[in-house]
Amino acid sequence: MAPLRHCWSECCGATMLLFVLLVIFPSCLLSVKVSPLIEKVSDHKDFKKLLRTRNNVLVLYSKSAAAAERQLKLLSDVSQAVKGIATISWVDCGDTESRKLCKKVKVNPSSKENGLEVFHYKDGVFHTEYNRPETFKSIVAFLKDPEGAPLWEENPDAKDIVHIYSEKDFRRLLKKEDRPMLVMFYAPWCGVCKRMMPAYQQAASDLKGSYVLAGMNVYSAEFERIKEEYNVKGYPTICYFEKGKFMHHFENYGASAEDIGEWLRDPQPPQPQAPEVPWAEEDSLVHHLTDSDFDDFLKDHPSVLVMFHAPWCGHCKKMKPEFEKAAEELSASNDVHGVLAAVDATVHRGLAERFHVTGFPTVKYFEDGEEKYTLPHLRTQKKIVEWLMNPEAPPPPEPSWEEKQTSVLHLVGEDFRESLKKKKHALVMFYAPWCPHCKNAIPDFTAAADTFKEDRKIAYAAVDCTKEKNQDLCKQEGVEGYPTFNYYNYGKFAEKYNGERGGAGFASFMRSLREKDHGKVKRKEEL
């Protein structure tokens, strides 16, 4: 019996050892707790189904479970932040079952030094290899907008910028920092910000140790208190601090790195600008007309080109010197008999209303006292003079956004709410036709609408706030600037859209909502 008992004891010991090797040891290899939001895939059919049913997928391929451990810990946190927006999946190519899948999709993480490859799939097909920094913030930003520009802090040339991510970090920095400091409050889509960033980051490197140059993306609504406190009305807004106390703004947005350094060595508040002399009071060959003398002037001059303008209008200011030079050339010419005139439409509103002037500048041609043409293409001295030498009908105007055949719904006050009640998800752009930022956004917004044109539950809509019927509506919906984007759920306001103002951003926002819907349906089916 003793030998039998001894055998039995050895068998039990061997069984226990096998249990340890098969169960406990693998768990040691992968000690990190993987989020249930990360979908582990090993079968090729399951993988194809994943790409077919999800629009925004990041896949981690690893040569083994151990190689993936650190990355899975990071991606577990990321998966929580992008829940409903993107899907994260893991394929362990070292696993026998998954090896076939990796071979079929031609992925070999073993060839990489770290044993990992990270690929992104968009709309069911391969999009790009993820090659941005492996940080929580960068991966989340990428998945929220896979085609968007990298974050400022991802630029290696911006390593000496202090990047601020929260109001708490901002307050802490002000409290602890004794060195003079510049803080650039910016928006990621802002063109002026992007043009200034290279000089700003070079200055940060040049002045490192003596001064602090910081950057903070305050575009989202969570930073409203900071924007109000530091009078952030546009981007960028750059504030100068000494020992945590705000002193004044830095307003040289075309400054070089040397200019910034020179200013910091003797920081002076912005100088008040001398009041601008009204155009009508300048010595000019352009005739400035009023409500009272307009008709008499047209009687005395059979050929008149009139520029209706506003003092604050940037396009008018740009056109003004061209108009002046054209007036001088016409005055010296014996071949052209037309004259140039201007009307300040903000003062002489009767004339602006009479001739239906809704944007600036508006150029109209009058012949024998009667309005004949509106000429939006005349903006330079050369074109103005050439046209007056042979006045003829202008080319037909380009149709307005509303007149074009697109998938965007153009709404007016009385049908706004009723139209949106029929749509589960609606992104609405409140705009003004003259607004440059609106004009830049229109092509991408239209393209996003075309992407979802077959989905009856989704709408991209637009409201022209300059129309009289829409003015009360725009106030009611909280429109304070153009463009403003609001998201509505079955006609009820849900949130302001603060994402990327591009086709990818507009489309990704809607895809994230649709993925949330699919997720809810799936959970119901599982129940």
CSV table of C-alpha atoms in Angstrom, one decimal, residues 79-446:
chain,number,residue,atom,x,y,z
A,79,SER,CA,-11.7,52.8,-24.1
A,80,GLN,CA,-13.6,54.5,-21.3
A,81,ALA,CA,-13.0,58.0,-22.7
A,82,VAL,CA,-14.0,57.1,-26.3
A,83,LYS,CA,-17.0,54.9,-25.3
A,84,GLY,CA,-19.7,55.3,-28.0
A,85,ILE,CA,-17.2,57.1,-30.3
A,86,ALA,CA,-14.7,54.4,-31.2
A,87,THR,CA,-14.0,50.7,-30.6
A,88,ILE,CA,-10.7,49.3,-29.4
A,89,SER,CA,-9.8,45.7,-30.2
A,90,TRP,CA,-6.9,43.4,-29.4
A,91,VAL,CA,-5.5,40.5,-31.4
A,92,ASP,CA,-2.8,38.3,-29.7
A,93,CYS,CA,-0.9,37.0,-32.7
A,94,GLY,CA,1.1,34.7,-30.4
A,95,ASP,CA,-2.1,32.7,-29.6
A,96,THR,CA,-2.6,29.6,-31.8
A,97,GLU,CA,-6.1,30.5,-32.8
A,98,SER,CA,-5.3,34.2,-33.6
A,99,ARG,CA,-2.2,33.4,-35.7
A,100,LYS,CA,-4.3,32.6,-38.7
A,101,LEU,CA,-6.1,35.9,-38.4
A,102,CYS,CA,-2.8,37.9,-38.2
A,103,LYS,CA,-1.5,36.0,-41.3
A,104,LYS,CA,-4.7,36.7,-43.3
A,105,VAL,CA,-4.5,40.5,-42.6
A,106,LYS,CA,-0.7,40.4,-43.2
A,107,VAL,CA,0.3,41.7,-39.8
A,108,ASN,CA,3.5,40.6,-38.1
A,109,PRO,CA,4.1,42.3,-34.8
A,110,SER,CA,7.1,40.0,-34.1
A,111,SER,CA,9.0,42.1,-36.7
A,112,LYS,CA,8.7,45.2,-34.5
A,113,GLU,CA,11.1,45.9,-31.7
A,114,ASN,CA,8.3,46.2,-29.1
A,115,GLY,CA,6.3,43.3,-30.5
A,116,LEU,CA,3.3,45.5,-31.2
A,117,GLU,CA,1.5,47.1,-34.2
A,118,VAL,CA,-1.5,49.5,-33.9
A,119,PHE,CA,-3.7,50.0,-36.9
A,120,HIS,CA,-6.8,52.1,-37.4
A,121,TYR,CA,-9.8,51.0,-39.5
A,122,LYS,CA,-12.4,53.5,-40.8
A,123,ASP,CA,-15.7,52.6,-42.4
A,124,GLY,CA,-14.8,49.0,-42.6
A,125,VAL,CA,-11.4,49.3,-44.3
A,126,PHE,CA,-7.8,50.0,-43.2
A,127,HIS,CA,-7.2,53.7,-42.7
A,128,THR,CA,-3.7,54.2,-41.3
A,129,GLU,CA,-1.1,52.9,-38.9
A,130,TYR,CA,-1.2,54.8,-35.6
A,131,ASN,CA,2.1,56.7,-35.4
A,132,ARG,CA,1.3,59.5,-33.0
A,133,PRO,CA,2.5,59.6,-29.3
A,134,GLU,CA,1.4,56.6,-27.2
A,135,THR,CA,-0.3,58.8,-24.6
A,136,PHE,CA,-3.8,58.8,-23.3
A,137,LYS,CA,-4.5,62.4,-24.6
A,138,SER,CA,-3.1,61.8,-28.1
A,139,ILE,CA,-4.9,58.5,-28.6
A,140,VAL,CA,-8.2,59.9,-27.4
A,141,ALA,CA,-7.8,63.0,-29.7
A,142,PHE,CA,-7.0,60.7,-32.6
A,143,LEU,CA,-10.0,58.5,-32.1
A,144,LYS,CA,-12.3,61.5,-31.7
A,145,ASP,CA,-11.1,62.8,-35.1
A,146,PRO,CA,-8.9,60.3,-37.0
A,147,GLU,CA,-8.2,62.7,-39.8
A,148,GLY,CA,-7.7,65.8,-37.6
A,149,ALA,CA,-4.4,67.6,-37.1
A,150,PRO,CA,-2.1,66.4,-34.3
A,151,LEU,CA,-2.3,68.1,-30.9
A,152,TRP,CA,0.1,71.0,-30.4
A,153,GLU,CA,1.9,69.2,-27.6
A,154,GLU,CA,2.7,66.3,-30.1
A,155,ASN,CA,4.9,68.7,-32.1
A,156,PRO,CA,8.5,68.0,-30.9
A,157,ASP,CA,9.4,71.6,-31.6
A,158,ALA,CA,6.8,72.6,-28.9
A,159,LYS,CA,8.6,70.7,-26.1
A,160,ASP,CA,9.4,73.9,-24.2
A,161,ILE,CA,5.8,75.1,-24.2
A,162,VAL,CA,3.9,74.4,-21.0
A,163,HIS,CA,0.8,72.7,-22.2
A,164,ILE,CA,-2.2,73.3,-19.8
A,165,TYR,CA,-5.1,70.9,-19.9
A,166,SER,CA,-7.5,72.0,-17.2
A,167,GLU,CA,-8.6,75.0,-15.2
A,168,LYS,CA,-7.2,73.3,-12.1
A,169,ASP,CA,-3.7,73.0,-13.8
A,170,PHE,CA,-4.0,76.7,-15.0
A,171,ARG,CA,-4.7,78.0,-11.4
A,172,ARG,CA,-2.0,75.8,-10.0
A,173,LEU,CA,0.5,77.2,-12.5
A,174,LEU,CA,-0.4,80.8,-11.7
A,175,LYS,CA,0.1,80.1,-8.0
A,176,LYS,CA,3.5,78.4,-8.1
A,177,GLU,CA,5.2,80.2,-11.1
A,178,ASP,CA,7.3,83.3,-10.2
A,179,ARG,CA,8.8,83.9,-13.6
A,180,PRO,CA,7.1,86.2,-16.1
A,181,MET,CA,4.7,84.2,-18.2
A,182,LEU,CA,2.8,84.4,-21.5
A,183,VAL,CA,-0.3,82.2,-21.9
A,184,MET,CA,-1.8,81.7,-25.3
A,185,PHE,CA,-5.5,80.8,-25.2
A,186,TYR,CA,-6.2,79.2,-28.5
A,187,ALA,CA,-8.6,77.0,-30.5
A,188,PRO,CA,-7.3,74.0,-32.5
A,189,TRP,CA,-9.0,75.1,-35.7
A,190,CYS,CA,-7.8,78.8,-35.5
A,191,GLY,CA,-5.7,79.8,-38.5
A,192,VAL,CA,-4.0,82.7,-36.8
A,193,CYS,CA,-3.0,80.5,-33.9
A,194,LYS,CA,-1.4,77.9,-36.2
A,195,ARG,CA,0.5,80.6,-38.1
A,196,MET,CA,1.8,82.0,-34.8
A,197,MET,CA,2.7,78.7,-33.1
A,198,PRO,CA,6.2,78.2,-34.7
A,199,ALA,CA,7.4,81.6,-33.5
A,200,TYR,CA,5.8,81.2,-30.1
A,201,GLN,CA,7.4,77.8,-29.5
A,202,GLN,CA,10.8,79.0,-30.8
A,203,ALA,CA,10.6,81.9,-28.3
A,204,ALA,CA,9.8,79.3,-25.5
A,205,SER,CA,13.0,77.5,-26.3
A,206,ASP,CA,15.1,80.7,-26.7
A,207,LEU,CA,13.8,82.0,-23.3
A,208,LYS,CA,13.7,78.8,-21.4
A,209,GLY,CA,14.7,79.3,-17.8
A,210,SER,CA,13.9,83.0,-17.7
A,211,TYR,CA,10.4,83.1,-19.0
A,212,VAL,CA,7.5,80.7,-19.3
A,213,LEU,CA,5.4,80.4,-22.5
A,214,ALA,CA,2.3,78.3,-22.1
A,215,GLY,CA,-0.6,77.2,-24.3
A,216,MET,CA,-4.2,76.3,-23.4
A,217,ASN,CA,-6.9,75.1,-25.8
A,218,VAL,CA,-10.0,76.8,-24.3
A,219,TYR,CA,-12.4,76.3,-27.2
A,220,SER,CA,-14.7,73.9,-25.4
A,221,ALA,CA,-17.5,75.1,-23.2
A,222,GLU,CA,-15.9,73.9,-20.0
A,223,PHE,CA,-13.5,76.9,-20.1
A,224,GLU,CA,-16.2,79.6,-20.3
A,225,ARG,CA,-15.2,81.0,-16.9
A,226,ILE,CA,-11.5,81.5,-17.9
A,227,LYS,CA,-12.6,83.1,-21.2
A,228,GLU,CA,-14.8,85.5,-19.4
A,229,GLU,CA,-12.2,86.3,-16.8
A,230,TYR,CA,-9.5,87.1,-19.3
A,231,ASN,CA,-11.7,88.7,-22.0
A,232,VAL,CA,-11.1,85.9,-24.6
A,233,LYS,CA,-13.3,87.2,-27.4
A,234,GLY,CA,-11.3,85.6,-30.3
A,235,TYR,CA,-8.3,83.3,-30.9
A,236,PRO,CA,-5.6,83.6,-30.1
A,237,THR,CA,-5.8,85.7,-26.9
A,238,ILE,CA,-2.4,86.0,-25.3
A,239,CYS,CA,-2.1,87.1,-21.6
A,240,TYR,CA,1.0,88.3,-19.8
A,241,PHE,CA,1.4,87.4,-16.1
A,242,GLU,CA,3.9,88.5,-13.4
A,243,LYS,CA,4.0,86.3,-10.3
A,244,GLY,CA,0.6,84.8,-11.2
A,245,LYS,CA,-1.0,88.2,-11.6
A,246,PHE,CA,-2.5,89.2,-15.0
A,247,MET,CA,-1.0,92.4,-16.3
A,248,HIS,CA,-2.2,93.0,-19.8
A,249,HIS,CA,-2.6,91.4,-23.3
A,250,PHE,CA,0.1,90.8,-25.9
A,251,GLU,CA,-1.4,91.7,-29.3
A,252,ASN,CA,1.3,91.3,-31.9
A,253,TYR,CA,0.0,88.2,-33.6
A,254,GLY,CA,2.5,88.5,-36.4
A,255,ALA,CA,5.5,88.6,-34.0
A,256,SER,CA,8.7,86.6,-34.6
A,257,ALA,CA,10.4,84.7,-31.8
A,258,GLU,CA,12.8,87.7,-31.5
A,259,ASP,CA,9.9,90.1,-31.3
A,260,ILE,CA,8.3,88.1,-28.5
A,261,GLY,CA,11.6,88.0,-26.6
A,262,GLU,CA,12.2,91.7,-27.0
A,263,TRP,CA,8.7,92.5,-25.8
A,264,LEU,CA,9.1,90.2,-22.7
A,265,ARG,CA,12.3,92.1,-21.7
A,266,ASP,CA,10.2,95.3,-21.6
A,267,PRO,CA,6.5,94.3,-21.5
A,268,GLN,CA,4.3,97.2,-22.3
A,269,PRO,CA,0.5,97.2,-22.5
A,270,PRO,CA,-1.1,97.6,-25.9
A,271,GLN,CA,-1.1,101.2,-27.1
A,272,PRO,CA,-4.6,102.7,-27.7
A,273,GLN,CA,-5.1,103.1,-31.4
A,274,ALA,CA,-5.8,106.6,-32.7
A,275,PRO,CA,-9.5,106.9,-33.7
A,276,GLU,CA,-9.9,106.0,-37.4
A,277,VAL,CA,-10.8,108.9,-39.6
A,278,PRO,CA,-14.1,108.2,-41.4
A,279,TRP,CA,-13.6,107.6,-45.1
A,280,ALA,CA,-15.9,110.4,-46.0
A,281,GLU,CA,-13.7,112.9,-44.2
A,282,GLU,CA,-10.5,111.9,-46.0
A,283,ASP,CA,-9.2,113.8,-49.0
A,284,SER,CA,-10.4,111.5,-51.8
A,285,LEU,CA,-11.5,111.4,-55.4
A,286,VAL,CA,-14.3,109.0,-54.4
A,287,HIS,CA,-17.6,110.9,-54.1
A,288,HIS,CA,-19.3,110.1,-50.7
A,289,LEU,CA,-23.0,110.2,-51.0
A,290,THR,CA,-25.8,110.5,-48.4
A,291,ASP,CA,-29.5,109.8,-48.2
A,292,SER,CA,-30.2,113.5,-49.1
A,293,ASP,CA,-27.9,114.0,-52.2
A,294,PHE,CA,-27.8,110.5,-53.7
A,295,ASP,CA,-30.5,111.0,-56.3
A,296,ASP,CA,-29.3,114.5,-57.4
A,297,PHE,CA,-25.8,113.1,-57.9
A,298,LEU,CA,-27.1,110.3,-60.1
A,299,LYS,CA,-29.0,112.9,-62.2
A,300,ASP,CA,-25.8,114.8,-62.8
A,301,HIS,CA,-23.6,111.8,-63.5
A,302,PRO,CA,-25.0,109.3,-66.1
A,303,SER,CA,-22.4,106.5,-65.2
A,304,VAL,CA,-21.7,105.8,-61.5
A,305,LEU,CA,-20.2,102.8,-59.7
A,306,VAL,CA,-21.2,102.9,-56.1
A,307,MET,CA,-19.6,100.9,-53.2
A,308,PHE,CA,-21.9,100.4,-50.2
A,309,HIS,CA,-19.6,99.7,-47.2
A,310,ALA,CA,-19.5,99.5,-43.4
A,311,PRO,CA,-16.6,101.0,-41.4
A,312,TRP,CA,-16.0,97.7,-39.5
A,313,CYS,CA,-16.0,95.5,-42.6
A,314,GLY,CA,-12.6,93.9,-43.2
A,315,HIS,CA,-13.3,93.2,-46.9
A,316,CYS,CA,-14.3,96.8,-47.4
A,317,LYS,CA,-11.0,98.0,-45.8
A,318,LYS,CA,-9.1,95.7,-48.2
A,319,MET,CA,-11.0,97.0,-51.2
A,320,LYS,CA,-10.9,100.7,-50.2
A,321,PRO,CA,-7.3,101.4,-51.5
A,322,GLU,CA,-8.1,99.7,-54.8
A,323,PHE,CA,-11.3,101.8,-55.2
A,324,GLU,CA,-9.3,104.9,-54.4
A,325,LYS,CA,-6.6,104.1,-57.0
A,326,ALA,CA,-9.3,103.3,-59.6
A,327,ALA,CA,-10.9,106.8,-58.9
A,328,GLU,CA,-7.5,108.5,-59.5
A,329,GLU,CA,-7.0,106.6,-62.8
A,330,LEU,CA,-10.5,107.4,-64.0
A,331,SER,CA,-10.0,111.1,-63.1
A,332,ALA,CA,-6.9,111.3,-65.2
A,333,SER,CA,-8.4,109.4,-68.2
A,334,ASN,CA,-10.2,110.8,-71.1
A,335,ASP,CA,-11.4,107.4,-72.3
A,336,VAL,CA,-13.7,106.5,-69.4
A,337,HIS,CA,-16.5,108.7,-68.3
A,338,GLY,CA,-17.8,106.9,-65.2
A,339,VAL,CA,-17.2,108.1,-61.7
A,340,LEU,CA,-16.8,106.2,-58.4
A,341,ALA,CA,-18.9,106.9,-55.3
A,342,ALA,CA,-19.3,105.4,-51.8
A,343,VAL,CA,-22.1,105.1,-49.3
A,344,ASP,CA,-21.6,104.3,-45.6
A,345,ALA,CA,-24.6,101.9,-45.3
A,346,THR,CA,-24.4,101.9,-41.5
A,347,VAL,CA,-25.2,105.7,-41.5
A,348,HIS,CA,-27.4,106.0,-44.6
A,349,ARG,CA,-29.6,103.0,-43.9
A,350,GLY,CA,-32.4,104.3,-46.1
A,351,LEU,CA,-30.2,103.9,-49.2
A,352,ALA,CA,-29.1,100.4,-48.0
A,353,GLU,CA,-32.7,99.3,-47.6
A,354,ARG,CA,-33.8,100.9,-50.8
A,355,PHE,CA,-31.2,99.0,-52.9
A,356,HIS,CA,-31.5,95.7,-50.8
A,357,VAL,CA,-27.9,95.9,-49.5
A,358,THR,CA,-27.4,92.9,-47.1
A,359,GLY,CA,-23.7,92.4,-47.1
A,360,PHE,CA,-20.5,94.4,-47.5
A,361,PRO,CA,-19.0,95.6,-49.7
A,362,THR,CA,-21.8,95.7,-52.3
A,363,VAL,CA,-20.9,97.3,-55.6
A,364,LYS,CA,-23.7,98.5,-57.8
A,365,TYR,CA,-23.7,100.3,-61.2
A,366,PHE,CA,-26.2,103.1,-62.0
A,367,GLU,CA,-26.8,104.4,-65.5
A,368,ASP,CA,-28.9,107.5,-66.1
A,369,GLY,CA,-30.1,107.5,-62.5
A,370,GLU,CA,-31.3,103.9,-62.6
A,371,GLU,CA,-29.8,100.8,-60.9
A,372,LYS,CA,-28.6,98.5,-63.6
A,373,TYR,CA,-26.2,95.8,-62.3
A,374,THR,CA,-24.8,94.4,-59.0
A,375,LEU,CA,-21.1,93.6,-59.6
A,376,PRO,CA,-19.6,91.3,-56.8
A,377,HIS,CA,-16.5,90.5,-58.9
A,378,LEU,CA,-15.2,94.1,-59.1
A,379,ARG,CA,-12.7,94.2,-56.2
A,380,THR,CA,-9.4,95.5,-57.8
A,381,GLN,CA,-8.3,98.7,-59.5
A,382,LYS,CA,-7.7,96.9,-62.8
A,383,LYS,CA,-11.1,95.1,-62.9
A,384,ILE,CA,-13.0,98.3,-62.0
A,385,VAL,CA,-11.4,100.5,-64.7
A,386,GLU,CA,-11.6,97.7,-67.3
A,387,TRP,CA,-15.3,97.1,-66.6
A,388,LEU,CA,-16.2,100.9,-66.8
A,389,MET,CA,-14.5,101.1,-70.2
A,390,ASN,CA,-17.1,98.6,-71.4
A,391,PRO,CA,-20.0,98.3,-69.0
A,392,GLU,CA,-21.8,95.0,-69.6
A,393,ALA,CA,-23.9,92.6,-67.7
A,394,PRO,CA,-21.9,90.6,-65.1
A,395,PRO,CA,-21.7,86.8,-65.2
A,396,PRO,CA,-24.6,85.2,-63.4
A,397,PRO,CA,-24.1,85.1,-59.7
A,398,GLU,CA,-23.1,81.8,-58.1
A,399,PRO,CA,-26.2,80.3,-56.4
A,400,SER,CA,-26.4,80.6,-52.7
A,401,TRP,CA,-25.9,77.6,-50.4
A,402,GLU,CA,-29.7,77.4,-50.0
A,403,GLU,CA,-30.3,77.4,-53.8
A,404,LYS,CA,-27.9,74.6,-54.4
A,405,GLN,CA,-29.1,71.0,-54.4
A,406,THR,CA,-27.5,69.4,-51.3
A,407,SER,CA,-28.4,67.1,-48.5
A,408,VAL,CA,-28.5,70.0,-46.0
A,409,LEU,CA,-32.0,71.0,-44.8
A,410,HIS,CA,-32.4,74.8,-44.9
A,411,LEU,CA,-34.9,75.8,-42.2
A,412,VAL,CA,-36.8,78.9,-41.3
A,413,GLY,CA,-38.4,80.0,-38.1
A,414,GLU,CA,-41.9,78.5,-38.5
A,415,ASP,CA,-40.8,75.0,-39.6
A,416,PHE,CA,-37.6,74.7,-37.5
A,417,ARG,CA,-38.9,72.7,-34.6
A,418,GLU,CA,-41.4,70.6,-36.6
A,419,SER,CA,-38.8,69.5,-39.1
A,420,LEU,CA,-36.3,68.5,-36.4
A,421,LYS,CA,-38.9,66.5,-34.4
A,422,LYS,CA,-38.8,63.9,-37.1
A,423,LYS,CA,-35.0,63.4,-36.8
A,424,LYS,CA,-33.3,61.5,-34.0
A,425,HIS,CA,-30.0,63.3,-34.5
A,426,ALA,CA,-29.7,66.7,-36.1
A,427,LEU,CA,-26.6,68.9,-36.3
A,428,VAL,CA,-27.7,72.5,-37.1
A,429,MET,CA,-25.4,75.2,-38.4
A,430,PHE,CA,-26.5,78.8,-37.6
A,431,TYR,CA,-24.7,81.1,-40.0
A,432,ALA,CA,-24.5,84.4,-41.9
A,433,PRO,CA,-23.8,84.3,-45.7
A,434,TRP,CA,-21.2,87.0,-45.3
A,435,CYS,CA,-19.3,85.3,-42.5
A,436,PRO,CA,-15.8,84.0,-43.7
A,437,HIS,CA,-15.7,81.2,-41.1
A,438,CYS,CA,-19.1,80.1,-42.2
A,439,LYS,CA,-18.0,80.0,-45.9
A,440,ASN,CA,-15.0,77.9,-44.9
A,441,ALA,CA,-17.2,75.4,-43.0
A,442,ILE,CA,-20.0,75.1,-45.6
A,443,PRO,CA,-18.2,72.6,-48.0
A,444,ASP,CA,-17.3,70.2,-45.2
A,445,PHE,CA,-20.7,70.5,-43.5
A,446,THR,CA,-22.4,69.7,-46.9
